[in-house]
Amino acid sequence: MLCIDQRRPIKHHYRNHTLIIKFNWRQYNANPESAVVLCEEVSGKAVVLALNGPWTSFDRAMTEAVFAAESWVDKQNTLTIGLGGQQ
Protein backbone atom coordinates (compact mmCIF):
# COMPACT_ATOMS: atom_id res chain seq x y z
CA MET A 1 0.00 0.00 0.00
CA LEU A 2 1.20 3.51 -0.77
CA CYS A 3 2.17 5.79 2.07
CA ILE A 4 0.58 9.15 1.25
CA ASP A 5 0.58 12.33 3.30
CA GLN A 6 -3.18 12.77 3.10
CA ARG A 7 -2.98 16.47 4.06
CA ARG A 8 -1.12 17.42 0.89
CA PRO A 9 -2.56 17.63 -2.64
CA ILE A 10 -2.19 14.35 -4.54
CA LYS A 11 -1.28 14.28 -8.25
CA HIS A 12 -3.02 11.66 -10.36
CA HIS A 13 -1.96 11.17 -13.99
CA TYR A 14 -4.58 9.89 -16.43
CA ARG A 15 -4.63 10.01 -20.25
CA ASN A 16 -2.14 12.88 -20.59
CA HIS A 17 -3.87 14.89 -17.84
CA THR A 18 -2.49 15.72 -14.43
CA LEU A 19 -5.32 15.88 -11.93
CA ILE A 20 -4.85 17.27 -8.44
CA ILE A 21 -6.90 15.92 -5.54
CA LYS A 22 -7.11 17.77 -2.22
CA PHE A 23 -9.07 16.53 0.78
CA ASN A 24 -10.48 18.66 3.59
CA TRP A 25 -10.70 17.52 7.20
CA ARG A 26 -12.52 18.95 10.15
CA GLN A 27 -9.79 17.51 12.36
CA TYR A 28 -6.53 15.66 11.81
CA ASN A 29 -6.76 11.82 11.66
CA ALA A 30 -10.49 11.94 10.91
CA ASN A 31 -12.19 10.81 7.72
CA PRO A 32 -12.30 13.43 4.94
CA GLU A 33 -15.26 15.81 5.03
CA SER A 34 -14.99 16.89 1.41
CA ALA A 35 -12.66 16.82 -1.58
CA VAL A 36 -11.70 19.14 -4.39
CA VAL A 37 -10.37 17.83 -7.71
CA LEU A 38 -8.56 20.26 -10.02
CA CYS A 39 -9.13 18.78 -13.47
CA GLU A 40 -7.70 21.29 -15.91
CA GLU A 41 -5.85 24.55 -15.64
CA VAL A 42 -5.50 26.79 -18.68
CA SER A 43 -4.41 30.43 -18.63
CA GLY A 44 -5.01 30.76 -14.90
CA LYS A 45 -8.55 29.34 -15.08
CA ALA A 46 -9.45 25.90 -13.80
CA VAL A 47 -12.18 23.29 -13.91
CA VAL A 48 -12.80 22.09 -10.38
CA LEU A 49 -14.97 19.24 -9.13
CA ALA A 50 -16.24 19.51 -5.56
CA LEU A 51 -17.19 16.26 -3.83
CA ASN A 52 -19.14 16.10 -0.59
CA GLY A 53 -18.39 13.54 2.11
CA PRO A 54 -17.93 12.54 4.73
CA TRP A 55 -16.61 9.15 3.75
CA THR A 56 -16.11 6.15 6.00
CA SER A 57 -12.42 5.95 5.12
CA PHE A 58 -9.67 7.71 3.21
CA ASP A 59 -9.62 4.83 0.69
CA ARG A 60 -13.30 5.34 -0.16
CA ALA A 61 -12.80 9.09 -0.52
CA MET A 62 -9.79 8.56 -2.78
CA THR A 63 -11.67 6.03 -4.92
CA GLU A 64 -14.58 8.44 -5.44
CA ALA A 65 -12.28 11.38 -6.22
CA VAL A 66 -10.22 9.40 -8.76
CA PHE A 67 -13.39 8.03 -10.39
CA ALA A 68 -14.86 11.55 -10.71
CA ALA A 69 -11.63 12.92 -12.17
CA GLU A 70 -11.20 10.10 -14.68
CA SER A 71 -14.86 10.35 -15.71
CA TRP A 72 -14.38 14.06 -16.39
CA VAL A 73 -11.33 13.34 -18.59
CA ASP A 74 -13.25 10.62 -20.46
CA LYS A 75 -16.15 13.02 -21.10
CA GLN A 76 -13.75 15.63 -22.49
CA ASN A 77 -12.26 13.05 -24.84
CA THR A 78 -15.76 12.02 -25.99
CA LEU A 79 -16.71 15.65 -26.68
CA THR A 80 -13.51 16.24 -28.64
CA ILE A 81 -14.06 13.13 -30.75
CA GLY A 82 -17.72 14.06 -31.30
CA LEU A 83 -16.77 17.53 -32.54
CA GLY A 84 -13.95 16.26 -34.76
CA GLY A 85 -15.96 16.35 -37.98
CA GLN A 86 -17.58 19.74 -37.30
CA GLN A 87 -15.99 23.01 -38.32
Tab-separated table of C-alpha atoms in Angstrom:
chain	number	residue	atom	x	y	z
A	1	MET	CA	0.000	0.000	0.000
A	2	LEU	CA	1.204	3.508	-0.774
A	3	CYS	CA	2.173	5.786	2.073
A	4	ILE	CA	0.578	9.149	1.248
A	5	ASP	CA	0.585	12.325	3.301
A	6	GLN	CA	-3.175	12.768	3.102
A	7	ARG	CA	-2.979	16.466	4.065
A	8	ARG	CA	-1.122	17.424	0.885
A	9	PRO	CA	-2.555	17.627	-2.636
A	10	ILE	CA	-2.193	14.353	-4.543
A	11	LYS	CA	-1.279	14.279	-8.247
A	12	HIS	CA	-3.019	11.661	-10.360
A	13	HIS	CA	-1.956	11.174	-13.993
A	14	TYR	CA	-4.580	9.886	-16.428
A	15	ARG	CA	-4.626	10.013	-20.253
A	16	ASN	CA	-2.139	12.881	-20.593
A	17	HIS	CA	-3.871	14.894	-17.844
A	18	THR	CA	-2.488	15.716	-14.433
A	19	LEU	CA	-5.325	15.881	-11.934
A	20	ILE	CA	-4.849	17.270	-8.440
A	21	ILE	CA	-6.902	15.922	-5.541
A	22	LYS	CA	-7.113	17.765	-2.224
A	23	PHE	CA	-9.072	16.528	0.781
A	24	ASN	CA	-10.482	18.658	3.592
A	25	TRP	CA	-10.695	17.521	7.195
A	26	ARG	CA	-12.523	18.954	10.151
A	27	GLN	CA	-9.787	17.511	12.363
A	28	TYR	CA	-6.527	15.656	11.812
A	29	ASN	CA	-6.759	11.822	11.664
A	30	ALA	CA	-10.492	11.944	10.911
A	31	ASN	CA	-12.189	10.813	7.717
A	32	PRO	CA	-12.301	13.435	4.943
A	33	GLU	CA	-15.262	15.809	5.034
A	34	SER	CA	-14.985	16.887	1.405
A	35	ALA	CA	-12.665	16.819	-1.584
A	36	VAL	CA	-11.703	19.137	-4.394
A	37	VAL	CA	-10.374	17.835	-7.708
A	38	LEU	CA	-8.555	20.258	-10.017
A	39	CYS	CA	-9.130	18.784	-13.465
A	40	GLU	CA	-7.699	21.285	-15.909
A	41	GLU	CA	-5.852	24.553	-15.636
A	42	VAL	CA	-5.497	26.785	-18.682
A	43	SER	CA	-4.411	30.429	-18.634
A	44	GLY	CA	-5.013	30.756	-14.903
A	45	LYS	CA	-8.546	29.344	-15.077
A	46	ALA	CA	-9.450	25.900	-13.803
A	47	VAL	CA	-12.178	23.288	-13.910
A	48	VAL	CA	-12.804	22.095	-10.380
A	49	LEU	CA	-14.966	19.243	-9.126
A	50	ALA	CA	-16.241	19.514	-5.558
A	51	LEU	CA	-17.186	16.263	-3.833
A	52	ASN	CA	-19.136	16.098	-0.589
A	53	GLY	CA	-18.387	13.537	2.109
A	54	PRO	CA	-17.930	12.539	4.729
A	55	TRP	CA	-16.611	9.154	3.745
A	56	THR	CA	-16.109	6.150	5.999
A	57	SER	CA	-12.420	5.950	5.122
A	58	PHE	CA	-9.674	7.712	3.213
A	59	ASP	CA	-9.625	4.828	0.694
A	60	ARG	CA	-13.305	5.339	-0.165
A	61	ALA	CA	-12.796	9.085	-0.516
A	62	MET	CA	-9.786	8.556	-2.779
A	63	THR	CA	-11.669	6.027	-4.919
A	64	GLU	CA	-14.576	8.438	-5.445
A	65	ALA	CA	-12.277	11.379	-6.221
A	66	VAL	CA	-10.223	9.397	-8.756
A	67	PHE	CA	-13.392	8.025	-10.394
A	68	ALA	CA	-14.858	11.549	-10.712
A	69	ALA	CA	-11.626	12.923	-12.165
A	70	GLU	CA	-11.200	10.102	-14.683
A	71	SER	CA	-14.865	10.350	-15.706
A	72	TRP	CA	-14.380	14.063	-16.388
A	73	VAL	CA	-11.334	13.335	-18.593
A	74	ASP	CA	-13.250	10.621	-20.458
A	75	LYS	CA	-16.150	13.020	-21.102
A	76	GLN	CA	-13.754	15.630	-22.489
A	77	ASN	CA	-12.260	13.047	-24.844
A	78	THR	CA	-15.761	12.021	-25.987
A	79	LEU	CA	-16.714	15.649	-26.677
A	80	THR	CA	-13.508	16.238	-28.638
A	81	ILE	CA	-14.058	13.125	-30.753
A	82	GLY	CA	-17.717	14.063	-31.298
A	83	LEU	CA	-16.769	17.531	-32.538
A	84	GLY	CA	-13.950	16.259	-34.755
A	85	GLY	CA	-15.962	16.351	-37.977
A	86	GLN	CA	-17.582	19.738	-37.302
A	87	GLN	CA	-15.988	23.009	-38.319
